[in-house]
PDB file of C-alpha atoms in Angstrom:
ATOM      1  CA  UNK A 711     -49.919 -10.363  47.359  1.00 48.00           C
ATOM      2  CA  UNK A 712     -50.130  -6.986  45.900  1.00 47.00           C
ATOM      3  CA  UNK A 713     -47.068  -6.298  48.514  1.00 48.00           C
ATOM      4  CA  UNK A 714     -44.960  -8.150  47.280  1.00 52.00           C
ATOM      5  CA  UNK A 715     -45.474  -7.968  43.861  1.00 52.00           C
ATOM      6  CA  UNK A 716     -44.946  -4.176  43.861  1.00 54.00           C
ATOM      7  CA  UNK A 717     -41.144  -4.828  46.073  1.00 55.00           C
ATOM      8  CA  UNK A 718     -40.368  -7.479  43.512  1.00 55.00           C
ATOM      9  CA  UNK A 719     -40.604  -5.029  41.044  1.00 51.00           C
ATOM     10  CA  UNK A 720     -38.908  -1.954  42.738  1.00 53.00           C
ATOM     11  CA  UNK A 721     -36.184  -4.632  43.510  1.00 54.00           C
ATOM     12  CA  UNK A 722     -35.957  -5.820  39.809  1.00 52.00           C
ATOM     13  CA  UNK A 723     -35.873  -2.192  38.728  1.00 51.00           C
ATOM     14  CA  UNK A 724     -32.870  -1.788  40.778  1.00 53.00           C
ATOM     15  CA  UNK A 725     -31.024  -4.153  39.604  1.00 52.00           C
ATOM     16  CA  UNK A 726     -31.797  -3.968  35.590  1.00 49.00           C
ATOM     17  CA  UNK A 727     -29.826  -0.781  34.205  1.00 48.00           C
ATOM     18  CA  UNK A 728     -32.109   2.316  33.983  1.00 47.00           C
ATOM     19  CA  UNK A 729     -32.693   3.520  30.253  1.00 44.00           C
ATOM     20  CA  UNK A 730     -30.984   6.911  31.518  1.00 44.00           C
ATOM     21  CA  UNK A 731     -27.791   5.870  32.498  1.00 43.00           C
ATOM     22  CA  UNK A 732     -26.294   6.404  29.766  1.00 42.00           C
ATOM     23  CA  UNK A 733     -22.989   8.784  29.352  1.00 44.00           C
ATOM     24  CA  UNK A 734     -23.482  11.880  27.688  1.00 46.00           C
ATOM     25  CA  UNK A 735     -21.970  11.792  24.537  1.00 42.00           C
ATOM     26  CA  UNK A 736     -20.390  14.833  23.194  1.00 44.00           C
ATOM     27  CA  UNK A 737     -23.091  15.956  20.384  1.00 45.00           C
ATOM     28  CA  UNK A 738     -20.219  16.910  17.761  1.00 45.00           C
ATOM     29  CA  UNK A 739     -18.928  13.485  16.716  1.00 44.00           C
ATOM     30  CA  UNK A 740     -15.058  14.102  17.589  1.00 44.00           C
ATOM     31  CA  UNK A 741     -12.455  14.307  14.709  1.00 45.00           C
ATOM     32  CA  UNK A 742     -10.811  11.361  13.342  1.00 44.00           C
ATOM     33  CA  UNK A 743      -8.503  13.039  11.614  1.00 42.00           C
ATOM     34  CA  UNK A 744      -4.648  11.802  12.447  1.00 43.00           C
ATOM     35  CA  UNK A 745      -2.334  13.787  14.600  1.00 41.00           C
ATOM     36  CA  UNK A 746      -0.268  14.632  12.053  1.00 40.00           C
ATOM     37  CA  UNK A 747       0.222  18.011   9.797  1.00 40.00           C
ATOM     38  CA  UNK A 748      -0.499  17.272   6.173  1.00 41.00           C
ATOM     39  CA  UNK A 749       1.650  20.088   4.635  1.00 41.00           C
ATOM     40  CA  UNK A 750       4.540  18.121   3.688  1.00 42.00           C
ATOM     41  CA  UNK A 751       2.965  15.672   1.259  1.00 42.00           C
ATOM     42  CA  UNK A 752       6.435  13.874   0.883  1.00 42.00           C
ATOM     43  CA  UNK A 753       7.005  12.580   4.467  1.00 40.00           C
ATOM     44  CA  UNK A 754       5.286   8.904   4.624  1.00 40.00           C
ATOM     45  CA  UNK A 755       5.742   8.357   8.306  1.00 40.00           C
ATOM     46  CA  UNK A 756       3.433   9.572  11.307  1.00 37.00           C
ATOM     47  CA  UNK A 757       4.796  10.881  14.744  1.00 38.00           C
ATOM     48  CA  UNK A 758       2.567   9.425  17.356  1.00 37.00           C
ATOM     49  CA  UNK A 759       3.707  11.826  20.181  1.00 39.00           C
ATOM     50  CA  UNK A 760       0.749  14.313  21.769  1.00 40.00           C
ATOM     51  CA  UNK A 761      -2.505  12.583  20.525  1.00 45.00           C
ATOM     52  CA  UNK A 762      -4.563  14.215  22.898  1.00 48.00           C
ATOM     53  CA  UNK A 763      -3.777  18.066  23.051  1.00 51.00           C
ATOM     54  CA  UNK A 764      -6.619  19.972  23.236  1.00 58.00           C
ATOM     55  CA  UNK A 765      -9.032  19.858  26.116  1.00 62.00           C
ATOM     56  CA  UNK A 766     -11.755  18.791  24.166  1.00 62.00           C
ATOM     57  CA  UNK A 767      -9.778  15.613  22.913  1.00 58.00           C
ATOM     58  CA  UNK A 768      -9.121  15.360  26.897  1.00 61.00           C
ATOM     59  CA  UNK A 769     -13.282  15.221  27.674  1.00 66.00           C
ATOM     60  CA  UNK A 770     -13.336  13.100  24.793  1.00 60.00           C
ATOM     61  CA  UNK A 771     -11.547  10.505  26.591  1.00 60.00           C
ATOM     62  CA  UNK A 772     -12.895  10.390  29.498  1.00 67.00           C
ATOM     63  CA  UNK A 773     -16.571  10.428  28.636  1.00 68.00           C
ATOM     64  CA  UNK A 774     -15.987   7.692  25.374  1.00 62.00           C
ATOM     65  CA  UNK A 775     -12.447   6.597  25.762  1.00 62.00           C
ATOM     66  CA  UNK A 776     -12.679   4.166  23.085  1.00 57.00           C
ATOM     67  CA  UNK A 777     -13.081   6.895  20.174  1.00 58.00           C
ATOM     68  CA  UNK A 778     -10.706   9.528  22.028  1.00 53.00           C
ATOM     69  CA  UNK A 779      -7.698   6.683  21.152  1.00 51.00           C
ATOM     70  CA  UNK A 780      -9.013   4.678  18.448  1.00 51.00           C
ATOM     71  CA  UNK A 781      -7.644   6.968  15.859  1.00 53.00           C
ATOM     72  CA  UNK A 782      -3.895   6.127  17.803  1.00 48.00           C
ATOM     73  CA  UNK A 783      -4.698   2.449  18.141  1.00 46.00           C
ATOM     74  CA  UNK A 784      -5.445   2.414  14.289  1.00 50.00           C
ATOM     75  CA  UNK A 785      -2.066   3.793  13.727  1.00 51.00           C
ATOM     76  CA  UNK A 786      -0.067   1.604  16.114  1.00 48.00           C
ATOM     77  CA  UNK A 787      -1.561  -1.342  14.935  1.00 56.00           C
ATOM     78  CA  UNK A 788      -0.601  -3.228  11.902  1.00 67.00           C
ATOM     79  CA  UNK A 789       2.266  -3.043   9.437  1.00 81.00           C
ATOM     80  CA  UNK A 790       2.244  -1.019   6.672  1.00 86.00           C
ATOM     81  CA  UNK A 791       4.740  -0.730   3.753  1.00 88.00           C
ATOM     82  CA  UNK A 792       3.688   2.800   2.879  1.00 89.00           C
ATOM     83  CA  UNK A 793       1.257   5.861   3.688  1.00 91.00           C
ATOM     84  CA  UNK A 794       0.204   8.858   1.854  1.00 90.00           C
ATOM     85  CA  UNK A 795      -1.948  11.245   4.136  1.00 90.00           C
ATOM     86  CA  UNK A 796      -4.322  12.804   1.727  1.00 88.00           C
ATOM     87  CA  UNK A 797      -5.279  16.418   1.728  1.00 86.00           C
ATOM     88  CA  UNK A 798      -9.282  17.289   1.350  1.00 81.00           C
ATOM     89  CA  UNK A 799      -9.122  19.110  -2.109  1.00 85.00           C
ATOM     90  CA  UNK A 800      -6.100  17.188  -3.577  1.00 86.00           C
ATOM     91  CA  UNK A 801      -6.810  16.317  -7.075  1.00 89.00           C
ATOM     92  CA  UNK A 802      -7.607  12.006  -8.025  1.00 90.00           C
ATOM     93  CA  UNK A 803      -4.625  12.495 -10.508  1.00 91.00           C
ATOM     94  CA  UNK A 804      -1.993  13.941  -7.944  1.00 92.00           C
ATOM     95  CA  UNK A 805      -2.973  11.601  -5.239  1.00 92.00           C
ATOM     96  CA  UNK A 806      -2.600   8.403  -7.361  1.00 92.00           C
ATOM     97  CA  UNK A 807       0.241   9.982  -8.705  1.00 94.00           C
ATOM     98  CA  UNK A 808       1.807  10.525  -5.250  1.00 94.00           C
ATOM     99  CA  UNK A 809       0.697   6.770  -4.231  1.00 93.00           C
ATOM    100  CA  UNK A 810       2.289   4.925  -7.088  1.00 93.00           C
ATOM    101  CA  UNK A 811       5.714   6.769  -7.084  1.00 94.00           C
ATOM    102  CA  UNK A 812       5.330   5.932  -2.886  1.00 93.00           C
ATOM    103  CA  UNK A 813       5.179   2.391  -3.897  1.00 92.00           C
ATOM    104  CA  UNK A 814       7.835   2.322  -6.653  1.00 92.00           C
ATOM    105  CA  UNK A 815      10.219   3.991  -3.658  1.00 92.00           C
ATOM    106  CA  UNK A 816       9.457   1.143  -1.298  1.00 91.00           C
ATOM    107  CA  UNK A 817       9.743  -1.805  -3.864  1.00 90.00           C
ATOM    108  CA  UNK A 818       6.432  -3.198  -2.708  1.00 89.00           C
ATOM    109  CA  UNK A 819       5.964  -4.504  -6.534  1.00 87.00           C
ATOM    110  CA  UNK A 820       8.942  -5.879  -7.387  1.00 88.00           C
ATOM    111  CA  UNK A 821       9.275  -7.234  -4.342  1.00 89.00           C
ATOM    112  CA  UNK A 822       5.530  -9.258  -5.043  1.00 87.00           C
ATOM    113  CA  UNK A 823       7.293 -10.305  -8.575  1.00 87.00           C
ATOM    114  CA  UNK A 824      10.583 -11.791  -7.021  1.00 89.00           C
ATOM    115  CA  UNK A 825       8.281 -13.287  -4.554  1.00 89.00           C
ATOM    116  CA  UNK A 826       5.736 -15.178  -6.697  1.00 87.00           C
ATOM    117  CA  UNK A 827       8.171 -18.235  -7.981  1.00 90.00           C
ATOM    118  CA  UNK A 828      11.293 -19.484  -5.927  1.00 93.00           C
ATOM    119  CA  UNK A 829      14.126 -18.207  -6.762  1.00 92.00           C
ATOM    120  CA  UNK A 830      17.549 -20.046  -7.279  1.00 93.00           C
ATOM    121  CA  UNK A 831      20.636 -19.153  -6.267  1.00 94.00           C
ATOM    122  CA  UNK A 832      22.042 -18.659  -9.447  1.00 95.00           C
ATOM    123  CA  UNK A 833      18.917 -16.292 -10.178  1.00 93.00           C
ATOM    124  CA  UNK A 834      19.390 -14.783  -6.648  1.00 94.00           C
ATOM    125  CA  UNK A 835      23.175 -14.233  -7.699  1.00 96.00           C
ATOM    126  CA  UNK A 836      22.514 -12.316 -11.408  1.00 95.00           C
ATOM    127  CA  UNK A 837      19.837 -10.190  -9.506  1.00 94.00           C
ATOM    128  CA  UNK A 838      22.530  -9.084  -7.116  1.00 94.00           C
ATOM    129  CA  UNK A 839      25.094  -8.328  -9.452  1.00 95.00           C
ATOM    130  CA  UNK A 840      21.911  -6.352 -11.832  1.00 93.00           C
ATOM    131  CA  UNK A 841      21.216  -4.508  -8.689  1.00 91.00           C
ATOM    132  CA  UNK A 842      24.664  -3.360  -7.904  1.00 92.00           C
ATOM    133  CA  UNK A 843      25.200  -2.252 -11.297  1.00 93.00           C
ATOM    134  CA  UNK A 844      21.717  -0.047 -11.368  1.00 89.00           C
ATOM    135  CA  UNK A 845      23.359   1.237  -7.833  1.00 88.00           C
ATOM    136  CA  UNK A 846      26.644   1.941  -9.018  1.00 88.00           C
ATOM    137  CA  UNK A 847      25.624   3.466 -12.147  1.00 86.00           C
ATOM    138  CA  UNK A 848      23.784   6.158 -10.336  1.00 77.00           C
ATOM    139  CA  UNK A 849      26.685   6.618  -7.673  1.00 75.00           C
ATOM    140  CA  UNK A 850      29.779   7.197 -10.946  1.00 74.00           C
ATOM    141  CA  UNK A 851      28.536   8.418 -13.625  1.00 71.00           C
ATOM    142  CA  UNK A 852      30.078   7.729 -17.079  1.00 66.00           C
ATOM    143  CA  UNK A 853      33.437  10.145 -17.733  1.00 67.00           C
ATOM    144  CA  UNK A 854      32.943  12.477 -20.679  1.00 65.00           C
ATOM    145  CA  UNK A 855      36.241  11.578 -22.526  1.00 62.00           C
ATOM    146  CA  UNK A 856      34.922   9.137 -25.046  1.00 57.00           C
ATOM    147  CA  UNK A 857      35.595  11.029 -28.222  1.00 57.00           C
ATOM    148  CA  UNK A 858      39.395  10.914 -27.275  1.00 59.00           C
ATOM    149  CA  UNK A 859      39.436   7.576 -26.648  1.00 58.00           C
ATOM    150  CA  UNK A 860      37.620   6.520 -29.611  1.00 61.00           C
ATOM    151  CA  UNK A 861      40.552   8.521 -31.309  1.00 61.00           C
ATOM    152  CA  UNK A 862      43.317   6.301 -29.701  1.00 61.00           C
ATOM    153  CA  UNK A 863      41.371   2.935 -30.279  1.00 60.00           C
ATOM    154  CA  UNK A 864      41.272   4.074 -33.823  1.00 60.00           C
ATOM    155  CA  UNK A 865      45.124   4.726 -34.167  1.00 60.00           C
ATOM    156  CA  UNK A 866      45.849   1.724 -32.272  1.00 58.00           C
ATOM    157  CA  UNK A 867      44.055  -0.524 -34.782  1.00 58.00           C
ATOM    158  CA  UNK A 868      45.848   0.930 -37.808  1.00 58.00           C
ATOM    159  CA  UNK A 869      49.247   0.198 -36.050  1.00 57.00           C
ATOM    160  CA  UNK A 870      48.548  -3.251 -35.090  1.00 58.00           C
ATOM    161  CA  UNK A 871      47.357  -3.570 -38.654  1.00 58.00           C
ATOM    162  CA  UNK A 872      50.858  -2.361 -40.212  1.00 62.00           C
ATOM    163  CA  UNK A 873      52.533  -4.356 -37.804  1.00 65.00           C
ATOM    164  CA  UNK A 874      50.590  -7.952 -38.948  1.00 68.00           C
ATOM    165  CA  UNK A 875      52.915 -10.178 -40.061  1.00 71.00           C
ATOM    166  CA  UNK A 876      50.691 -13.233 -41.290  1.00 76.00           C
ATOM    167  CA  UNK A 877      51.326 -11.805 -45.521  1.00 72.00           C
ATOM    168  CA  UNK A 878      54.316 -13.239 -46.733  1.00 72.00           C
ATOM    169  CA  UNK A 879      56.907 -10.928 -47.395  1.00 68.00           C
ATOM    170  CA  UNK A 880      57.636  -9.527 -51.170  1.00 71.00           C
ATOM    171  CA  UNK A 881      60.968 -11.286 -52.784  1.00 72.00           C
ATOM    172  CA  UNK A 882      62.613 -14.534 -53.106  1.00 71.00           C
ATOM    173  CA  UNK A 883      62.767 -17.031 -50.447  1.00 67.00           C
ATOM    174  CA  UNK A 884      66.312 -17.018 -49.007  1.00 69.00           C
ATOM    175  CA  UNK A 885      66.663 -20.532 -49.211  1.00 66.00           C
TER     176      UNK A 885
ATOM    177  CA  UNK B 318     -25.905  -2.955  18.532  1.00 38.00           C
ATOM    178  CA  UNK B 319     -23.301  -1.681  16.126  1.00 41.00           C
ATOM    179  CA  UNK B 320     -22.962   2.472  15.918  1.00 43.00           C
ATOM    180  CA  UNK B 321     -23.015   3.572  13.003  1.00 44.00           C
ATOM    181  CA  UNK B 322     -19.359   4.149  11.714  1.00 45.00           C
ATOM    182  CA  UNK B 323     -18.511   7.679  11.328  1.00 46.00           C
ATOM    183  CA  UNK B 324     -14.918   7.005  10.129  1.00 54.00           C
ATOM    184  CA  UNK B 325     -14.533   3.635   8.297  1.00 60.00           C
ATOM    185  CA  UNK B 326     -11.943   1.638   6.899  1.00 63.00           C
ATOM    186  CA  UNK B 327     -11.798   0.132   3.750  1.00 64.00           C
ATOM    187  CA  UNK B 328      -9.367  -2.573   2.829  1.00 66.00           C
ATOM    188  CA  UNK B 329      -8.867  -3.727  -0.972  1.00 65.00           C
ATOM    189  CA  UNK B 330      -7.393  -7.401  -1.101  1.00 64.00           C
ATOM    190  CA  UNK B 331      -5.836  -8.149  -4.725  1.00 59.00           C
ATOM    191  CA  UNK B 332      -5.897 -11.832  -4.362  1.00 55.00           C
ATOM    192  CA  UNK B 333      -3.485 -13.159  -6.565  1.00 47.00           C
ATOM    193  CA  UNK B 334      -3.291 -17.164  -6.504  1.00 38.00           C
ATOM    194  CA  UNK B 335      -1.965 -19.495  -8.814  1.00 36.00           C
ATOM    195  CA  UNK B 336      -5.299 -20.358 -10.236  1.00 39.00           C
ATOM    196  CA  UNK B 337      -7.580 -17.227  -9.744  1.00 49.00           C
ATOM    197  CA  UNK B 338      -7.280 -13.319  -9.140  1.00 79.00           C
ATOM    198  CA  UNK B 339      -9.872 -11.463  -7.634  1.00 86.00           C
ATOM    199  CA  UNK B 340     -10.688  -7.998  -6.048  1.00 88.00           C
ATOM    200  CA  UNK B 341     -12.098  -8.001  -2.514  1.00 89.00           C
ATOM    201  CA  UNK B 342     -13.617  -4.948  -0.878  1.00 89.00           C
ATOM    202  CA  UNK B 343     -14.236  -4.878   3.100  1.00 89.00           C
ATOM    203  CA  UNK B 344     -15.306  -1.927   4.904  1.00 88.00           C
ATOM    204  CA  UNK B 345     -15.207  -1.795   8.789  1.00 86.00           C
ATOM    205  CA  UNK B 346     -15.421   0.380  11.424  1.00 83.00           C
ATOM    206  CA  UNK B 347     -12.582   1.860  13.294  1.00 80.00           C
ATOM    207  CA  UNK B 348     -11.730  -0.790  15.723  1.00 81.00           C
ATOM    208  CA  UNK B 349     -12.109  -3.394  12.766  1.00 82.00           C
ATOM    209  CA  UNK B 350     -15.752  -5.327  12.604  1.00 85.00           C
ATOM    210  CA  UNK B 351     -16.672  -5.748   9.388  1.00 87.00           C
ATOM    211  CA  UNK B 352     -20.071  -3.291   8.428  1.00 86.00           C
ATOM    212  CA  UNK B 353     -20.063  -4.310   4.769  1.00 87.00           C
ATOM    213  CA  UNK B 354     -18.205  -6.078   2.048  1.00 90.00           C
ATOM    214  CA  UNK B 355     -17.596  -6.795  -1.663  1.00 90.00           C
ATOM    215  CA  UNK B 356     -15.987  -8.581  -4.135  1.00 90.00           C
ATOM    216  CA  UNK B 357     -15.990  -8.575  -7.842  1.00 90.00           C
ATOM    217  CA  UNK B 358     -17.460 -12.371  -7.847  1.00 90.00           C
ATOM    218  CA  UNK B 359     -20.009 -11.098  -6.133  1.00 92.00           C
ATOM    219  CA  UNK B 360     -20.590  -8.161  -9.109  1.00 91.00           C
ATOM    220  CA  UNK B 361     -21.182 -10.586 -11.241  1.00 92.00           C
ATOM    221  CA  UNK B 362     -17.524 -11.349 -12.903  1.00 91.00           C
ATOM    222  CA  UNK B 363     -16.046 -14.698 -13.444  1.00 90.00           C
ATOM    223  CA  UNK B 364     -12.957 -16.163 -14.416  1.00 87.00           C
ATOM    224  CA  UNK B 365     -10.162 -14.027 -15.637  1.00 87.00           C
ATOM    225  CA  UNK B 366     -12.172 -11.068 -15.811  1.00 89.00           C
ATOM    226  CA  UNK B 367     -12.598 -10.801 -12.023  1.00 88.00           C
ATOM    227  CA  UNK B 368      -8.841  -9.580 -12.034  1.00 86.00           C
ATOM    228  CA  UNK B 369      -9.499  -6.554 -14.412  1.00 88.00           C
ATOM    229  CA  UNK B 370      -9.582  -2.878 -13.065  1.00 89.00           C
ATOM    230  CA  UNK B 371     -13.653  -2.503 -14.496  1.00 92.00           C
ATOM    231  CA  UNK B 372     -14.615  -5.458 -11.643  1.00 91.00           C
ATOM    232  CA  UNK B 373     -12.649  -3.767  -9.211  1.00 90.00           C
ATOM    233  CA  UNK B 374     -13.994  -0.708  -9.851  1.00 91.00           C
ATOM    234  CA  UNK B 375     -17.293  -1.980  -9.770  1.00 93.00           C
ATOM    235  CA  UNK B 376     -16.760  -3.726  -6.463  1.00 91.00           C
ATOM    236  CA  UNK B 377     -15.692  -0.667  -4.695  1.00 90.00           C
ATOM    237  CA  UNK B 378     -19.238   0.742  -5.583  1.00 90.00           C
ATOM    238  CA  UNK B 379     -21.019  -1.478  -4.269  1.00 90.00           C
ATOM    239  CA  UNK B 380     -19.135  -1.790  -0.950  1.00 89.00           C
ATOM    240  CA  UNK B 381     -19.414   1.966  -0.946  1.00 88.00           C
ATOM    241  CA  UNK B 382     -22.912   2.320  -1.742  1.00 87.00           C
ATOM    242  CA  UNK B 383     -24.291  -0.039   1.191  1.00 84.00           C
ATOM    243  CA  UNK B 384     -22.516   2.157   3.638  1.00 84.00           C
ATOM    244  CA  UNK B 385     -22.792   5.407   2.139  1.00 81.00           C
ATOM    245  CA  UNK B 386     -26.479   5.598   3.820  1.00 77.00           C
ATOM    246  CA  UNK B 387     -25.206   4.948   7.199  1.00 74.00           C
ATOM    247  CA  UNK B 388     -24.063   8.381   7.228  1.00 68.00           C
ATOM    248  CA  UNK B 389     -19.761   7.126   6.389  1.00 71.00           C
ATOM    249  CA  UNK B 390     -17.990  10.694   5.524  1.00 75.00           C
ATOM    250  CA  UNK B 391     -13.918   9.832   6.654  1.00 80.00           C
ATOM    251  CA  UNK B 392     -12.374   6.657   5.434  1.00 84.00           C
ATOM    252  CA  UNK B 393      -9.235   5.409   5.621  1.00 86.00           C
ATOM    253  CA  UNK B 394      -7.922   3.408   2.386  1.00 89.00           C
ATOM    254  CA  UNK B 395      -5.751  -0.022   2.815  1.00 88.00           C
ATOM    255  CA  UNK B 396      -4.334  -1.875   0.133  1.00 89.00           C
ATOM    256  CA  UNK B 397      -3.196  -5.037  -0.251  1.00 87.00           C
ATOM    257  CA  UNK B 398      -1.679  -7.139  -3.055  1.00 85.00           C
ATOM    258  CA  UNK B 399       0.232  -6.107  -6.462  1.00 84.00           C
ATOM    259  CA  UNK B 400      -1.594  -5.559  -9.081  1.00 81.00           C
ATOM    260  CA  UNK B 401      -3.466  -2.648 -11.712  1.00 80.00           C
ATOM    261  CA  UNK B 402      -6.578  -3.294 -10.400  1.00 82.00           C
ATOM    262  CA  UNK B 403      -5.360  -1.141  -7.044  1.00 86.00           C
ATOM    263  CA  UNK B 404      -5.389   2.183  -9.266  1.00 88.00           C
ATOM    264  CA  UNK B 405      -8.758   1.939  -9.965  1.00 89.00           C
ATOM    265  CA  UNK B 406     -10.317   0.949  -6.876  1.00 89.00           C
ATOM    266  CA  UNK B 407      -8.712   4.037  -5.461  1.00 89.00           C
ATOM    267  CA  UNK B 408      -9.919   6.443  -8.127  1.00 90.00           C
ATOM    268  CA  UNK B 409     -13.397   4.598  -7.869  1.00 90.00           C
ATOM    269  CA  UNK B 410     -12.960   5.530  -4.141  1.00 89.00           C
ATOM    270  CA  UNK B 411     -12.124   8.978  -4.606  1.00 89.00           C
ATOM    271  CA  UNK B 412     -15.228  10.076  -6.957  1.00 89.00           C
ATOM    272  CA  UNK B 413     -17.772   8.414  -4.442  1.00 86.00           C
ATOM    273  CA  UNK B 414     -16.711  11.621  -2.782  1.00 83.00           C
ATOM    274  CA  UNK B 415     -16.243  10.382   0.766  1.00 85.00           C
ATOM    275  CA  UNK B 416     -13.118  12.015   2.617  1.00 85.00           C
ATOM    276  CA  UNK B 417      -9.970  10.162   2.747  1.00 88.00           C
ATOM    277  CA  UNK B 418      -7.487  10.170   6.179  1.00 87.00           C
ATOM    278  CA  UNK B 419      -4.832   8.390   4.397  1.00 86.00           C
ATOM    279  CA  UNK B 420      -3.970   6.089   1.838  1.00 90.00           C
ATOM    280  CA  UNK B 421      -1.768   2.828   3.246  1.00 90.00           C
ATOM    281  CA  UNK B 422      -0.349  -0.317   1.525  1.00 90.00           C
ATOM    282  CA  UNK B 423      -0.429  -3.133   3.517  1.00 88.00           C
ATOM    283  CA  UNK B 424       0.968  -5.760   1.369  1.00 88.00           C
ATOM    284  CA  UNK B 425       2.132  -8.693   3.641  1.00 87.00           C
ATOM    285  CA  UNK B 426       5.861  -8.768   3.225  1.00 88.00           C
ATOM    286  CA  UNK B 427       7.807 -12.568   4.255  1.00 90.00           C
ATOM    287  CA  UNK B 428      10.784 -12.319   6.584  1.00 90.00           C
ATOM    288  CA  UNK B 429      11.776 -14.633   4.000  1.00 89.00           C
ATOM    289  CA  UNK B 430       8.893 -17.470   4.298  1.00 89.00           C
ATOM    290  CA  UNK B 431       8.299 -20.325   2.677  1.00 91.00           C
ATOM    291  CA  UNK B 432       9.595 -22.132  -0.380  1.00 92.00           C
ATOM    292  CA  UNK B 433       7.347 -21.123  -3.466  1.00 90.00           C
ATOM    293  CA  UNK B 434       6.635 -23.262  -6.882  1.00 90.00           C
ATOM    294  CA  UNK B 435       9.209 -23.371  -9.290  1.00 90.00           C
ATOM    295  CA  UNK B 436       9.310 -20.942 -12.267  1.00 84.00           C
ATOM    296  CA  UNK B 437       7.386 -22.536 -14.948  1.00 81.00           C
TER     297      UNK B 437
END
């Protein structure tokens, strides 16, 4: 009895998983950091090309693959409109600042707006025409002649005014 | 048994409806399971002022504070929805003094969906 109580055990004990199987994890908790240089605070897109480069990125994914790539699965995954990679000791004010003009660039609001009631194609036609006007103002701007123009409206009026024959004339009718 | 997150993500939702607006706060891991979440209903805020930057603000605290003690020091900020409320969340999110990746918007854009109400 004793037997085979003592081999059921040593069998069960092989089979359940033994408290130290465990991997080793790496004791410093690897960097999540992304990939990607922070210097140029203007560029909103990320290069996903050489995630893992240094050898201890490399152990990383073998011993725990799923946090060697989660940082790259993050950043394939999803759609995003816009991204601002934040630096450690950037000031609140200059990062919101940075964020909202990042927005304005990509439209994201106005875009919401237009979005929120439909939109007729009369409306759809004005907003065209607004938009190619805000577009083409930028692209030609405004020649700086307007003081000699304003001059030859002027004269123009006083000769079309001279010339005006509605008055009747001075004299006698002829008939 | 979840790990404890050591980089987390936290996703403001502006909900904008045509009846209500609200702030929602989730925070999850990196591969996405929700550790905690908030929303300025659940601060306390009803009606109209659910939609102001104060309940926002408010919401991001809490969300923050619940997984502050599991040891969170990287997050990584995603934003959805129009709205002023999305200013303040972020600066709320910035003096908890946890470290911030990046900053995203993630505001679901239609390929041209459906038909919306009519302008009223």
């Amino acid at each position: 009895m004793a037997f085979s109580l003592t081999s059921l055990s040593k069998s069960l004990s092989s089979l359940l998983p033994s408290q130290h199987s465990l991997p080793n994890l790496p004791q410093n908790p690897p960097n999540f950091a992304p990939p990607v240089s922070q210097s140029d605070p203007k560029s909103t897109s990320i290069r996903l090309s050489s995630c893992l480069t240094t050898p201890a990125e490399e152990t990383n994914a073998i011993t725990c693959p799923s946090f060697a790539y989660a940082n790259t699965l993050f950043f394939k995954s999803g759609h995003y409109n816009v991204q601002v990679v934040v630096a450690d000791n950037e000031p609140e004010d200059k990062l919101l600042g940075r964020f909202r003009r990042a927005v304005f660039k990509a439209g994201v609001i106005q875009e919401c707006k237009r979005r929120m009631f439909f939109e007729s194609s009369q409306e759809k036609k004005k907003r065209k025409v607004r938009e190619a006007s805000k577009r083409n103002r930028r692209r030609r701007p405004k020649p700086k002649d307007s003081a000699q123009s304003k001059e030859e409206t002027s004269k123009k009026d006083d000769d079309e005014e001279d010339g005006d024959n509605w008055e009747l004339p001075e004299g006698d009718l002829p008939y | 048994m979840l790990e404890p997150p050591l980089s987390c993500q936290l996703s403001i939702t502006r909900k904008s409806a045509l009846s209500f607006n609200n702030t929602i706060v989730t925070v999850t891991d990196v591969w996405g399971r929700v550790v905690s979440w908030s929303s300025a209903s659940t601060c306390g805020f009803k009606g109209t002022r659910k939609g102001t930057p104060l309940a926002a603000q408010t919401a991001v605290g809490n969300a923050i504070r619940a997984v502050v003690d599991q040891c969170m020091q990287r997050a990584e900020v995603m934003i959805k929805g129009p709205g002023l409320e999305r200013d303040a969340a972020l600066r709320a999110i910035r003096r908890s003094g946890i470290l911030l990746s990046f900053v995203r918007d993630v505001t679901p854009m239609p390929h041209n969906g459906y038909r919306h109400p009519k302008k009223t």
